[in-house]
PDB file of C-alpha atoms in Angstrom:
ATOM      1  CA  UNK A   1      10.244  10.317 -16.590  1.00  0.00           C
ATOM      2  CA  UNK A   2       8.528   7.099 -15.642  1.00  0.00           C
ATOM      3  CA  UNK A   3       7.513   8.625 -12.317  1.00  0.00           C
ATOM      4  CA  UNK A   4       5.928  11.647 -13.977  1.00  0.00           C
ATOM      5  CA  UNK A   5       3.983   9.588 -16.516  1.00  0.00           C
ATOM      6  CA  UNK A   6       2.637   7.475 -13.668  1.00  0.00           C
ATOM      7  CA  UNK A   7       1.586  10.601 -11.799  1.00  0.00           C
ATOM      8  CA  UNK A   8      -0.383  11.878 -14.758  1.00  0.00           C
ATOM      9  CA  UNK A   9      -2.173   8.568 -15.215  1.00  0.00           C
ATOM     10  CA  UNK A  10      -2.894   7.817 -11.582  1.00  0.00           C
ATOM     11  CA  UNK A  11      -6.536   8.883 -11.630  1.00  0.00           C
ATOM     12  CA  UNK A  12      -7.640   6.684 -14.507  1.00  0.00           C
ATOM     13  CA  UNK A  13      -6.358   3.232 -13.551  1.00  0.00           C
ATOM     14  CA  UNK A  14      -9.135   0.640 -13.391  1.00  0.00           C
ATOM     15  CA  UNK A  15      -9.152  -3.036 -12.442  1.00  0.00           C
ATOM     16  CA  UNK A  16     -12.202  -5.280 -12.500  1.00  0.00           C
ATOM     17  CA  UNK A  17     -12.936  -8.804 -11.385  1.00  0.00           C
ATOM     18  CA  UNK A  18     -14.275 -11.449 -13.736  1.00  0.00           C
ATOM     19  CA  UNK A  19     -17.952 -11.152 -14.553  1.00  0.00           C
ATOM     20  CA  UNK A  20     -20.467 -13.626 -13.209  1.00  0.00           C
ATOM     21  CA  UNK A  21     -24.229 -13.554 -12.982  1.00  0.00           C
ATOM     22  CA  UNK A  22     -23.963 -14.775  -9.392  1.00  0.00           C
ATOM     23  CA  UNK A  23     -21.628 -11.959  -8.331  1.00  0.00           C
ATOM     24  CA  UNK A  24     -22.607  -8.575  -6.951  1.00  0.00           C
ATOM     25  CA  UNK A  25     -20.724  -5.575  -8.299  1.00  0.00           C
ATOM     26  CA  UNK A  26     -18.946  -3.437  -5.707  1.00  0.00           C
ATOM     27  CA  UNK A  27     -17.172  -0.320  -6.940  1.00  0.00           C
ATOM     28  CA  UNK A  28     -14.248   0.785  -4.781  1.00  0.00           C
ATOM     29  CA  UNK A  29     -12.200   3.959  -4.842  1.00  0.00           C
ATOM     30  CA  UNK A  30      -8.741   4.189  -3.296  1.00  0.00           C
ATOM     31  CA  UNK A  31      -5.348   5.816  -3.692  1.00  0.00           C
ATOM     32  CA  UNK A  32      -2.565   4.664  -6.055  1.00  0.00           C
ATOM     33  CA  UNK A  33      -0.162   3.620  -3.308  1.00  0.00           C
ATOM     34  CA  UNK A  34       1.647   0.378  -2.618  1.00  0.00           C
ATOM     35  CA  UNK A  35      -1.128  -0.353  -0.118  1.00  0.00           C
ATOM     36  CA  UNK A  36      -3.470  -1.064  -3.034  1.00  0.00           C
ATOM     37  CA  UNK A  37      -1.802  -4.491  -3.217  1.00  0.00           C
ATOM     38  CA  UNK A  38      -4.695  -6.347  -1.453  1.00  0.00           C
ATOM     39  CA  UNK A  39      -7.092  -5.317  -4.225  1.00  0.00           C
ATOM     40  CA  UNK A  40      -4.873  -6.765  -6.951  1.00  0.00           C
ATOM     41  CA  UNK A  41      -4.414  -9.912  -4.875  1.00  0.00           C
ATOM     42  CA  UNK A  42      -8.136 -10.220  -4.180  1.00  0.00           C
ATOM     43  CA  UNK A  43      -8.956 -10.104  -7.870  1.00  0.00           C
ATOM     44  CA  UNK A  44      -6.122 -12.347  -9.095  1.00  0.00           C
ATOM     45  CA  UNK A  45      -6.522 -14.944  -6.334  1.00  0.00           C
ATOM     46  CA  UNK A  46     -10.326 -14.886  -6.473  1.00  0.00           C
ATOM     47  CA  UNK A  47     -10.890 -13.922  -2.826  1.00  0.00           C
ATOM     48  CA  UNK A  48     -13.637 -11.446  -3.667  1.00  0.00           C
ATOM     49  CA  UNK A  49     -15.258 -13.782  -6.187  1.00  0.00           C
ATOM     50  CA  UNK A  50     -15.341 -16.549  -3.578  1.00  0.00           C
ATOM     51  CA  UNK A  51     -17.603 -14.291  -1.530  1.00  0.00           C
ATOM     52  CA  UNK A  52     -19.838 -13.440  -4.475  1.00  0.00           C
ATOM     53  CA  UNK A  53     -18.273 -10.035  -5.106  1.00  0.00           C
ATOM     54  CA  UNK A  54     -17.282  -8.676  -8.503  1.00  0.00           C
ATOM     55  CA  UNK A  55     -14.730  -6.048  -7.520  1.00  0.00           C
ATOM     56  CA  UNK A  56     -14.205  -2.970  -9.632  1.00  0.00           C
ATOM     57  CA  UNK A  57     -11.802  -0.370  -8.343  1.00  0.00           C
ATOM     58  CA  UNK A  58     -10.260   2.844  -9.506  1.00  0.00           C
ATOM     59  CA  UNK A  59      -7.625   5.216  -8.223  1.00  0.00           C
ATOM     60  CA  UNK A  60      -8.438   8.763  -7.235  1.00  0.00           C
ATOM     61  CA  UNK A  61      -6.540  11.940  -7.991  1.00  0.00           C
ATOM     62  CA  UNK A  62      -7.403  13.511  -4.624  1.00  0.00           C
ATOM     63  CA  UNK A  63      -9.322  12.940  -1.419  1.00  0.00           C
ATOM     64  CA  UNK A  64     -11.655  15.790  -2.379  1.00  0.00           C
ATOM     65  CA  UNK A  65     -12.632  13.994  -5.598  1.00  0.00           C
ATOM     66  CA  UNK A  66     -12.959  10.779  -3.643  1.00  0.00           C
ATOM     67  CA  UNK A  67     -15.319  12.245  -1.055  1.00  0.00           C
ATOM     68  CA  UNK A  68     -17.421  13.877  -3.754  1.00  0.00           C
ATOM     69  CA  UNK A  69     -17.643  10.623  -5.707  1.00  0.00           C
ATOM     70  CA  UNK A  70     -18.817   8.657  -2.686  1.00  0.00           C
ATOM     71  CA  UNK A  71     -21.442  11.258  -1.817  1.00  0.00           C
ATOM     72  CA  UNK A  72     -22.745  11.205  -5.401  1.00  0.00           C
ATOM     73  CA  UNK A  73     -22.935   7.400  -5.636  1.00  0.00           C
ATOM     74  CA  UNK A  74     -20.096   7.006  -8.148  1.00  0.00           C
ATOM     75  CA  UNK A  75     -18.801   4.101  -6.064  1.00  0.00           C
ATOM     76  CA  UNK A  76     -19.927   2.192  -2.987  1.00  0.00           C
ATOM     77  CA  UNK A  77     -16.777   1.817  -0.869  1.00  0.00           C
ATOM     78  CA  UNK A  78     -13.840   4.107  -0.192  1.00  0.00           C
ATOM     79  CA  UNK A  79     -10.502   3.004   1.223  1.00  0.00           C
ATOM     80  CA  UNK A  80      -8.767   6.133   2.416  1.00  0.00           C
ATOM     81  CA  UNK A  81      -7.564   7.952   5.508  1.00  0.00           C
ATOM     82  CA  UNK A  82     -10.539   7.656   7.844  1.00  0.00           C
ATOM     83  CA  UNK A  83     -10.268  11.333   8.751  1.00  0.00           C
ATOM     84  CA  UNK A  84     -11.848  11.941   5.347  1.00  0.00           C
ATOM     85  CA  UNK A  85     -14.979  10.181   6.597  1.00  0.00           C
ATOM     86  CA  UNK A  86     -15.027  12.443   9.648  1.00  0.00           C
ATOM     87  CA  UNK A  87     -14.717  15.483   7.377  1.00  0.00           C
ATOM     88  CA  UNK A  88     -17.634  14.246   5.260  1.00  0.00           C
ATOM     89  CA  UNK A  89     -19.785  13.946   8.380  1.00  0.00           C
ATOM     90  CA  UNK A  90     -18.752  17.150  10.140  1.00  0.00           C
ATOM     91  CA  UNK A  91     -18.074  19.520   7.240  1.00  0.00           C
ATOM     92  CA  UNK A  92     -20.046  18.241   4.240  1.00  0.00           C
ATOM     93  CA  UNK A  93     -22.867  16.820   6.401  1.00  0.00           C
ATOM     94  CA  UNK A  94     -22.901  13.533   4.452  1.00  0.00           C
ATOM     95  CA  UNK A  95     -23.956  10.494   6.483  1.00  0.00           C
ATOM     96  CA  UNK A  96     -21.074   8.086   5.997  1.00  0.00           C
ATOM     97  CA  UNK A  97     -19.804   5.443   8.384  1.00  0.00           C
ATOM     98  CA  UNK A  98     -16.404   3.807   8.917  1.00  0.00           C
ATOM     99  CA  UNK A  99     -16.763   0.028   8.687  1.00  0.00           C
ATOM    100  CA  UNK A 100     -13.199  -1.238   9.102  1.00  0.00           C
ATOM    101  CA  UNK A 101      -9.638  -0.249   9.792  1.00  0.00           C
ATOM    102  CA  UNK A 102      -6.869  -0.837   7.319  1.00  0.00           C
ATOM    103  CA  UNK A 103      -3.383   0.424   8.043  1.00  0.00           C
ATOM    104  CA  UNK A 104      -1.162   2.812   9.939  1.00  0.00           C
ATOM    105  CA  UNK A 105      -0.384   4.847   6.829  1.00  0.00           C
ATOM    106  CA  UNK A 106       3.334   4.098   6.297  1.00  0.00           C
ATOM    107  CA  UNK A 107       3.726   7.882   6.446  1.00  0.00           C
ATOM    108  CA  UNK A 108       6.978   9.800   6.701  1.00  0.00           C
ATOM    109  CA  UNK A 109       7.692  13.511   6.889  1.00  0.00           C
ATOM    110  CA  UNK A 110       9.660  14.092   3.686  1.00  0.00           C
ATOM    111  CA  UNK A 111      11.642  17.271   3.022  1.00  0.00           C
ATOM    112  CA  UNK A 112      13.613  18.658   0.115  1.00  0.00           C
ATOM    113  CA  UNK A 113      17.313  18.249  -0.512  1.00  0.00           C
ATOM    114  CA  UNK A 114      18.168  21.647   0.986  1.00  0.00           C
ATOM    115  CA  UNK A 115      16.026  21.171   4.113  1.00  0.00           C
ATOM    116  CA  UNK A 116      17.905  19.877   7.147  1.00  0.00           C
ATOM    117  CA  UNK A 117      15.457  20.648   9.952  1.00  0.00           C
ATOM    118  CA  UNK A 118      11.857  21.622  10.558  1.00  0.00           C
ATOM    119  CA  UNK A 119      12.996  25.222  11.019  1.00  0.00           C
ATOM    120  CA  UNK A 120      14.258  25.283   7.416  1.00  0.00           C
ATOM    121  CA  UNK A 121      10.631  24.951   6.208  1.00  0.00           C
ATOM    122  CA  UNK A 122       9.870  28.486   7.375  1.00  0.00           C
ATOM    123  CA  UNK A 123       8.797  30.699   4.471  1.00  0.00           C
ATOM    124  CA  UNK A 124       8.251  27.742   2.143  1.00  0.00           C
ATOM    125  CA  UNK A 125       5.368  25.437   1.155  1.00  0.00           C
ATOM    126  CA  UNK A 126       3.933  22.288   2.708  1.00  0.00           C
ATOM    127  CA  UNK A 127       2.677  20.018  -0.087  1.00  0.00           C
ATOM    128  CA  UNK A 128      -0.599  18.245   0.758  1.00  0.00           C
ATOM    129  CA  UNK A 129      -3.540  16.378  -0.720  1.00  0.00           C
ATOM    130  CA  UNK A 130      -6.533  18.293   0.671  1.00  0.00           C
ATOM    131  CA  UNK A 131      -5.472  21.113   3.021  1.00  0.00           C
ATOM    132  CA  UNK A 132      -7.722  20.244   5.959  1.00  0.00           C
ATOM    133  CA  UNK A 133      -7.927  16.469   6.397  1.00  0.00           C
ATOM    134  CA  UNK A 134      -5.860  13.469   7.415  1.00  0.00           C
ATOM    135  CA  UNK A 135      -2.158  13.716   6.621  1.00  0.00           C
ATOM    136  CA  UNK A 136      -2.276  17.499   6.174  1.00  0.00           C
ATOM    137  CA  UNK A 137      -3.450  17.693   9.793  1.00  0.00           C
ATOM    138  CA  UNK A 138      -0.586  15.425  10.827  1.00  0.00           C
ATOM    139  CA  UNK A 139       1.876  17.706   9.071  1.00  0.00           C
ATOM    140  CA  UNK A 140       0.381  20.848  10.631  1.00  0.00           C
ATOM    141  CA  UNK A 141       0.604  19.303  14.104  1.00  0.00           C
ATOM    142  CA  UNK A 142       4.210  18.250  13.602  1.00  0.00           C
ATOM    143  CA  UNK A 143       5.163  21.712  12.364  1.00  0.00           C
ATOM    144  CA  UNK A 144       3.251  23.371  15.208  1.00  0.00           C
ATOM    145  CA  UNK A 145       5.306  21.352  17.674  1.00  0.00           C
ATOM    146  CA  UNK A 146       8.354  22.911  16.067  1.00  0.00           C
ATOM    147  CA  UNK A 147       6.998  26.449  16.293  1.00  0.00           C
ATOM    148  CA  UNK A 148       5.692  26.795  12.738  1.00  0.00           C
ATOM    149  CA  UNK A 149       2.125  28.020  12.174  1.00  0.00           C
ATOM    150  CA  UNK A 150       0.112  27.404   9.003  1.00  0.00           C
ATOM    151  CA  UNK A 151      -0.452  30.610   7.046  1.00  0.00           C
ATOM    152  CA  UNK A 152       2.137  32.469   9.090  1.00  0.00           C
ATOM    153  CA  UNK A 153       5.377  30.539   8.829  1.00  0.00           C
ATOM    154  CA  UNK A 154       4.584  28.443   5.753  1.00  0.00           C
ATOM    155  CA  UNK A 155       1.899  28.073   3.105  1.00  0.00           C
ATOM    156  CA  UNK A 156      -0.091  25.091   1.851  1.00  0.00           C
ATOM    157  CA  UNK A 157       0.293  23.783  -1.692  1.00  0.00           C
ATOM    158  CA  UNK A 158      -2.618  21.330  -2.090  1.00  0.00           C
ATOM    159  CA  UNK A 159      -1.833  19.229  -5.172  1.00  0.00           C
ATOM    160  CA  UNK A 160      -3.701  15.948  -4.567  1.00  0.00           C
ATOM    161  CA  UNK A 161      -2.782  12.287  -4.245  1.00  0.00           C
ATOM    162  CA  UNK A 162       0.631  10.734  -3.686  1.00  0.00           C
ATOM    163  CA  UNK A 163       1.826  10.791  -7.314  1.00  0.00           C
ATOM    164  CA  UNK A 164       1.151  14.529  -7.507  1.00  0.00           C
ATOM    165  CA  UNK A 165       2.868  15.207  -4.172  1.00  0.00           C
ATOM    166  CA  UNK A 166       5.812  13.185  -5.461  1.00  0.00           C
ATOM    167  CA  UNK A 167       5.948  15.295  -8.616  1.00  0.00           C
ATOM    168  CA  UNK A 168       5.779  18.543  -6.628  1.00  0.00           C
ATOM    169  CA  UNK A 169       8.523  17.478  -4.233  1.00  0.00           C
ATOM    170  CA  UNK A 170      10.798  16.378  -7.057  1.00  0.00           C
ATOM    171  CA  UNK A 171      10.236  19.736  -8.789  1.00  0.00           C
ATOM    172  CA  UNK A 172      11.477  21.463  -5.650  1.00  0.00           C
ATOM    173  CA  UNK A 173      11.337  25.251  -5.556  1.00  0.00           C
ATOM    174  CA  UNK A 174       9.290  26.368  -2.555  1.00  0.00           C
ATOM    175  CA  UNK A 175       7.903  22.847  -2.117  1.00  0.00           C
ATOM    176  CA  UNK A 176       9.794  22.057   1.065  1.00  0.00           C
ATOM    177  CA  UNK A 177       7.882  19.272   2.824  1.00  0.00           C
ATOM    178  CA  UNK A 178       5.134  16.680   2.495  1.00  0.00           C
ATOM    179  CA  UNK A 179       3.699  13.675   4.275  1.00  0.00           C
ATOM    180  CA  UNK A 180       4.446  10.784   1.930  1.00  0.00           C
ATOM    181  CA  UNK A 181       3.678   7.069   2.030  1.00  0.00           C
ATOM    182  CA  UNK A 182       4.842   4.048   0.067  1.00  0.00           C
ATOM    183  CA  UNK A 183       6.100   3.830  -2.579  1.00  0.00           C
ATOM    184  CA  UNK A 184       6.368   7.615  -2.928  1.00  0.00           C
ATOM    185  CA  UNK A 185       8.335   8.162   0.283  1.00  0.00           C
ATOM    186  CA  UNK A 186      10.894   5.609  -0.877  1.00  0.00           C
ATOM    187  CA  UNK A 187      11.035   7.212  -4.334  1.00  0.00           C
ATOM    188  CA  UNK A 188      11.775  10.641  -2.873  1.00  0.00           C
ATOM    189  CA  UNK A 189      14.565   9.278  -0.696  1.00  0.00           C
ATOM    190  CA  UNK A 190      15.977   7.385  -3.678  1.00  0.00           C
ATOM    191  CA  UNK A 191      16.017  10.740  -5.510  1.00  0.00           C
ATOM    192  CA  UNK A 192      18.041  12.399  -2.735  1.00  0.00           C
ATOM    193  CA  UNK A 193      15.313  13.929  -0.569  1.00  0.00           C
ATOM    194  CA  UNK A 194      15.203  13.268   3.185  1.00  0.00           C
ATOM    195  CA  UNK A 195      12.895  11.941   5.887  1.00  0.00           C
ATOM    196  CA  UNK A 196      12.615  13.784   9.199  1.00  0.00           C
ATOM    197  CA  UNK A 197      10.841  10.797  10.707  1.00  0.00           C
ATOM    198  CA  UNK A 198       7.832   8.530  10.626  1.00  0.00           C
ATOM    199  CA  UNK A 199       4.593  10.199  11.652  1.00  0.00           C
ATOM    200  CA  UNK A 200       3.803   7.382  14.111  1.00  0.00           C
ATOM    201  CA  UNK A 201       7.095   8.130  15.847  1.00  0.00           C
ATOM    202  CA  UNK A 202       6.503  11.888  15.771  1.00  0.00           C
ATOM    203  CA  UNK A 203       2.835  11.821  16.839  1.00  0.00           C
ATOM    204  CA  UNK A 204       2.041   8.352  18.168  1.00  0.00           C
ATOM    205  CA  UNK A 205      -0.315   5.628  16.883  1.00  0.00           C
ATOM    206  CA  UNK A 206      -2.633   6.743  14.092  1.00  0.00           C
ATOM    207  CA  UNK A 207      -5.481   4.942  12.348  1.00  0.00           C
ATOM    208  CA  UNK A 208      -4.729   6.069   8.831  1.00  0.00           C
ATOM    209  CA  UNK A 209      -6.425   3.934   6.195  1.00  0.00           C
ATOM    210  CA  UNK A 210      -9.820   2.328   6.565  1.00  0.00           C
ATOM    211  CA  UNK A 211     -13.026   1.596   4.669  1.00  0.00           C
ATOM    212  CA  UNK A 212     -16.088   3.821   4.773  1.00  0.00           C
ATOM    213  CA  UNK A 213     -19.428   3.889   2.973  1.00  0.00           C
ATOM    214  CA  UNK A 214     -22.698   5.782   2.907  1.00  0.00           C
ATOM    215  CA  UNK A 215     -24.632   4.633   5.958  1.00  0.00           C
ATOM    216  CA  UNK A 216     -27.853   4.231   3.956  1.00  0.00           C
ATOM    217  CA  UNK A 217     -26.066   1.988   1.431  1.00  0.00           C
ATOM    218  CA  UNK A 218     -24.642  -0.161   4.234  1.00  0.00           C
ATOM    219  CA  UNK A 219     -28.076  -0.678   5.770  1.00  0.00           C
ATOM    220  CA  UNK A 220     -29.630  -1.572   2.424  1.00  0.00           C
ATOM    221  CA  UNK A 221     -26.746  -3.840   1.346  1.00  0.00           C
ATOM    222  CA  UNK A 222     -25.501  -5.376   4.590  1.00  0.00           C
ATOM    223  CA  UNK A 223     -24.787  -8.829   3.166  1.00  0.00           C
ATOM    224  CA  UNK A 224     -22.898  -7.363   0.199  1.00  0.00           C
ATOM    225  CA  UNK A 225     -20.794  -5.181   2.474  1.00  0.00           C
ATOM    226  CA  UNK A 226     -19.993  -8.082   4.792  1.00  0.00           C
ATOM    227  CA  UNK A 227     -18.969 -10.304   1.890  1.00  0.00           C
ATOM    228  CA  UNK A 228     -16.859  -7.507   0.442  1.00  0.00           C
ATOM    229  CA  UNK A 229     -15.074  -7.030   3.767  1.00  0.00           C
ATOM    230  CA  UNK A 230     -14.553 -10.795   4.062  1.00  0.00           C
ATOM    231  CA  UNK A 231     -12.904 -10.810   0.632  1.00  0.00           C
ATOM    232  CA  UNK A 232     -10.684  -7.899   1.611  1.00  0.00           C
ATOM    233  CA  UNK A 233      -9.649  -9.545   4.886  1.00  0.00           C
ATOM    234  CA  UNK A 234      -8.688 -12.743   3.063  1.00  0.00           C
ATOM    235  CA  UNK A 235      -6.729 -10.731   0.497  1.00  0.00           C
ATOM    236  CA  UNK A 236      -4.912  -8.900   3.262  1.00  0.00           C
ATOM    237  CA  UNK A 237      -4.084 -12.147   5.063  1.00  0.00           C
ATOM    238  CA  UNK A 238      -2.460 -13.403   1.870  1.00  0.00           C
ATOM    239  CA  UNK A 239      -0.468 -10.174   1.540  1.00  0.00           C
ATOM    240  CA  UNK A 240       0.984 -10.221   5.064  1.00  0.00           C
ATOM    241  CA  UNK A 241       1.839 -13.923   4.933  1.00  0.00           C
ATOM    242  CA  UNK A 242       5.618 -13.891   4.456  1.00  0.00           C
ATOM    243  CA  UNK A 243       5.373 -17.164   2.537  1.00  0.00           C
ATOM    244  CA  UNK A 244       3.875 -15.040  -0.270  1.00  0.00           C
ATOM    245  CA  UNK A 245       6.577 -12.363  -0.106  1.00  0.00           C
ATOM    246  CA  UNK A 246       8.231 -13.064  -3.465  1.00  0.00           C
ATOM    247  CA  UNK A 247       4.922 -13.231  -5.318  1.00  0.00           C
ATOM    248  CA  UNK A 248       3.664 -10.096  -3.581  1.00  0.00           C
ATOM    249  CA  UNK A 249       6.791  -8.195  -4.572  1.00  0.00           C
ATOM    250  CA  UNK A 250       6.362  -9.377  -8.164  1.00  0.00           C
ATOM    251  CA  UNK A 251       2.764  -8.126  -8.138  1.00  0.00           C
ATOM    252  CA  UNK A 252       3.877  -4.714  -6.914  1.00  0.00           C
ATOM    253  CA  UNK A 253       6.425  -4.562  -9.687  1.00  0.00           C
ATOM    254  CA  UNK A 254       3.873  -5.580 -12.299  1.00  0.00           C
ATOM    255  CA  UNK A 255       0.810  -3.656 -11.118  1.00  0.00           C
ATOM    256  CA  UNK A 256       2.475  -0.548  -9.704  1.00  0.00           C
ATOM    257  CA  UNK A 257       5.404  -0.336 -12.101  1.00  0.00           C
ATOM    258  CA  UNK A 258       7.980  -0.389  -9.297  1.00  0.00           C
ATOM    259  CA  UNK A 259      11.585  -1.465  -9.479  1.00  0.00           C
ATOM    260  CA  UNK A 260      12.442  -4.590  -7.515  1.00  0.00           C
ATOM    261  CA  UNK A 261      14.218  -2.562  -4.843  1.00  0.00           C
ATOM    262  CA  UNK A 262      11.228  -0.213  -4.358  1.00  0.00           C
ATOM    263  CA  UNK A 263       8.737  -3.090  -4.395  1.00  0.00           C
ATOM    264  CA  UNK A 264      10.783  -5.046  -1.859  1.00  0.00           C
ATOM    265  CA  UNK A 265      11.170  -2.095   0.497  1.00  0.00           C
ATOM    266  CA  UNK A 266       7.488  -1.213   0.163  1.00  0.00           C
ATOM    267  CA  UNK A 267       6.362  -4.751   0.934  1.00  0.00           C
ATOM    268  CA  UNK A 268       8.636  -5.186   3.932  1.00  0.00           C
ATOM    269  CA  UNK A 269       7.515  -1.879   5.476  1.00  0.00           C
ATOM    270  CA  UNK A 270       3.831  -2.433   4.712  1.00  0.00           C
ATOM    271  CA  UNK A 271       3.717  -5.610   6.769  1.00  0.00           C
ATOM    272  CA  UNK A 272       5.506  -3.980   9.711  1.00  0.00           C
ATOM    273  CA  UNK A 273       3.092  -3.903  12.707  1.00  0.00           C
ATOM    274  CA  UNK A 274       1.963  -0.420  13.722  1.00  0.00           C
ATOM    275  CA  UNK A 275       3.393   1.175  10.596  1.00  0.00           C
ATOM    276  CA  UNK A 276       1.730  -0.749   7.795  1.00  0.00           C
ATOM    277  CA  UNK A 277      -1.329  -2.975   7.562  1.00  0.00           C
ATOM    278  CA  UNK A 278      -3.468  -3.666  10.609  1.00  0.00           C
ATOM    279  CA  UNK A 279      -3.954  -7.430  11.113  1.00  0.00           C
ATOM    280  CA  UNK A 280      -7.241  -8.418   9.435  1.00  0.00           C
ATOM    281  CA  UNK A 281      -7.915  -4.701   8.770  1.00  0.00           C
ATOM    282  CA  UNK A 282      -8.941  -4.294  12.392  1.00  0.00           C
ATOM    283  CA  UNK A 283      -9.514  -0.734  13.541  1.00  0.00           C
ATOM    284  CA  UNK A 284      -7.034   0.506  16.153  1.00  0.00           C
ATOM    285  CA  UNK A 285      -8.995   2.122  18.971  1.00  0.00           C
ATOM    286  CA  UNK A 286      -5.959   4.054  20.197  1.00  0.00           C
ATOM    287  CA  UNK A 287      -5.064   5.127  16.680  1.00  0.00           C
ATOM    288  CA  UNK A 288      -8.622   6.252  15.919  1.00  0.00           C
ATOM    289  CA  UNK A 289      -8.872   8.238  19.153  1.00  0.00           C
ATOM    290  CA  UNK A 290      -5.670  10.001  18.143  1.00  0.00           C
ATOM    291  CA  UNK A 291      -7.226  10.832  14.762  1.00  0.00           C
ATOM    292  CA  UNK A 292     -10.170  12.469  16.544  1.00  0.00           C
ATOM    293  CA  UNK A 293      -7.968  14.326  19.010  1.00  0.00           C
ATOM    294  CA  UNK A 294      -5.724  15.628  16.232  1.00  0.00           C
ATOM    295  CA  UNK A 295      -8.684  16.849  14.188  1.00  0.00           C
ATOM    296  CA  UNK A 296     -10.133  18.708  17.155  1.00  0.00           C
ATOM    297  CA  UNK A 297      -6.781  20.303  17.978  1.00  0.00           C
ATOM    298  CA  UNK A 298      -6.142  21.539  14.442  1.00  0.00           C
ATOM    299  CA  UNK A 299      -9.647  22.129  13.053  1.00  0.00           C
ATOM    300  CA  UNK A 300     -11.551  22.870  16.270  1.00  0.00           C
ATOM    301  CA  UNK A 301     -15.126  21.844  17.077  1.00  0.00           C
ATOM    302  CA  UNK A 302     -16.790  19.944  19.925  1.00  0.00           C
ATOM    303  CA  UNK A 303     -15.170  16.948  21.618  1.00  0.00           C
ATOM    304  CA  UNK A 304     -15.497  14.034  19.196  1.00  0.00           C
ATOM    305  CA  UNK A 305     -17.429  10.859  20.003  1.00  0.00           C
ATOM    306  CA  UNK A 306     -15.945   7.745  18.310  1.00  0.00           C
ATOM    307  CA  UNK A 307     -19.304   5.964  18.139  1.00  0.00           C
ATOM    308  CA  UNK A 308     -20.650   8.752  15.915  1.00  0.00           C
ATOM    309  CA  UNK A 309     -18.366   7.678  13.079  1.00  0.00           C
ATOM    310  CA  UNK A 310     -18.105   3.906  13.483  1.00  0.00           C
ATOM    311  CA  UNK A 311     -20.224   0.845  12.818  1.00  0.00           C
ATOM    312  CA  UNK A 312     -17.994  -2.188  13.093  1.00  0.00           C
ATOM    313  CA  UNK A 313     -20.878  -4.683  13.201  1.00  0.00           C
ATOM    314  CA  UNK A 314     -20.455  -5.349   9.472  1.00  0.00           C
ATOM    315  CA  UNK A 315     -16.760  -6.069  10.049  1.00  0.00           C
ATOM    316  CA  UNK A 316     -17.523  -8.385  12.973  1.00  0.00           C
ATOM    317  CA  UNK A 317     -19.932 -10.411  10.830  1.00  0.00           C
ATOM    318  CA  UNK A 318     -17.455 -10.410   7.933  1.00  0.00           C
ATOM    319  CA  UNK A 319     -14.810 -12.022  10.139  1.00  0.00           C
ATOM    320  CA  UNK A 320     -17.168 -14.953  10.691  1.00  0.00           C
ATOM    321  CA  UNK A 321     -17.295 -15.485   6.900  1.00  0.00           C
ATOM    322  CA  UNK A 322     -13.531 -15.750   6.573  1.00  0.00           C
ATOM    323  CA  UNK A 323     -12.046 -19.224   6.344  1.00  0.00           C
TER     324      UNK A 323
END
């Protein structure tokens, strides 16, 4: 029951930094995963405040709501799968730009208790966030490699963010498979579901999470963006420092409502190179190219140009602000 209550409340969680006349407010939207740990750390340890940033962040119920909120100015920065930024540019025609990397996603291909192979998914439902971005594209590619075609061999059940995918998978029925990340992947396995593998092992390196903003906002608020990124980098450095492991696990337990075993597993996997956080939130060139290739393969369109979606100059200047 605790899991289901958390799922229902996921979209309304809000954390804010301490107010100061000298601080600039930055509103951030992200997903309620274990990878939100750097934001809690940045607020509690004062890393954002040290760079003049008053951080305010909220969790989203879906990537669709997140993209809409960014386009409408509800918040300034999004931390999400960077493929969502590409979708905003190519599909919604909103001029956003990716300004940093973040993580490899910690994604696994989770299936129900009665599913023992990819073939067993035939005739059932793939549970996704949005049906045509990011991890849904990963899932479609994986299933295609095993001879299963979207709309022919299985259907999409687009339910939203991780807590809602968790709920759907635990309910079972036709909900046969989903791409899940921490802590939800660990929660499904704890409940008796199975993993058919990590997506990075099934598909290769993938730049999952990253930060993106409206390009016009970045140009008008360059110093604010650079200071925000500096605060995030310092928060992330604290997180991946194994000397802080016990405190980080305690924060996950407190802020995400996880058991000690789930918090410990989530932390240890999140700091695993190539699977969890990128060092200093650096963007993986190989991983990002794979994002673009995957999107073209599944969604079609002209050959993608990485430079169309990236402006890492803010990140480069932010690094110089970090102690």
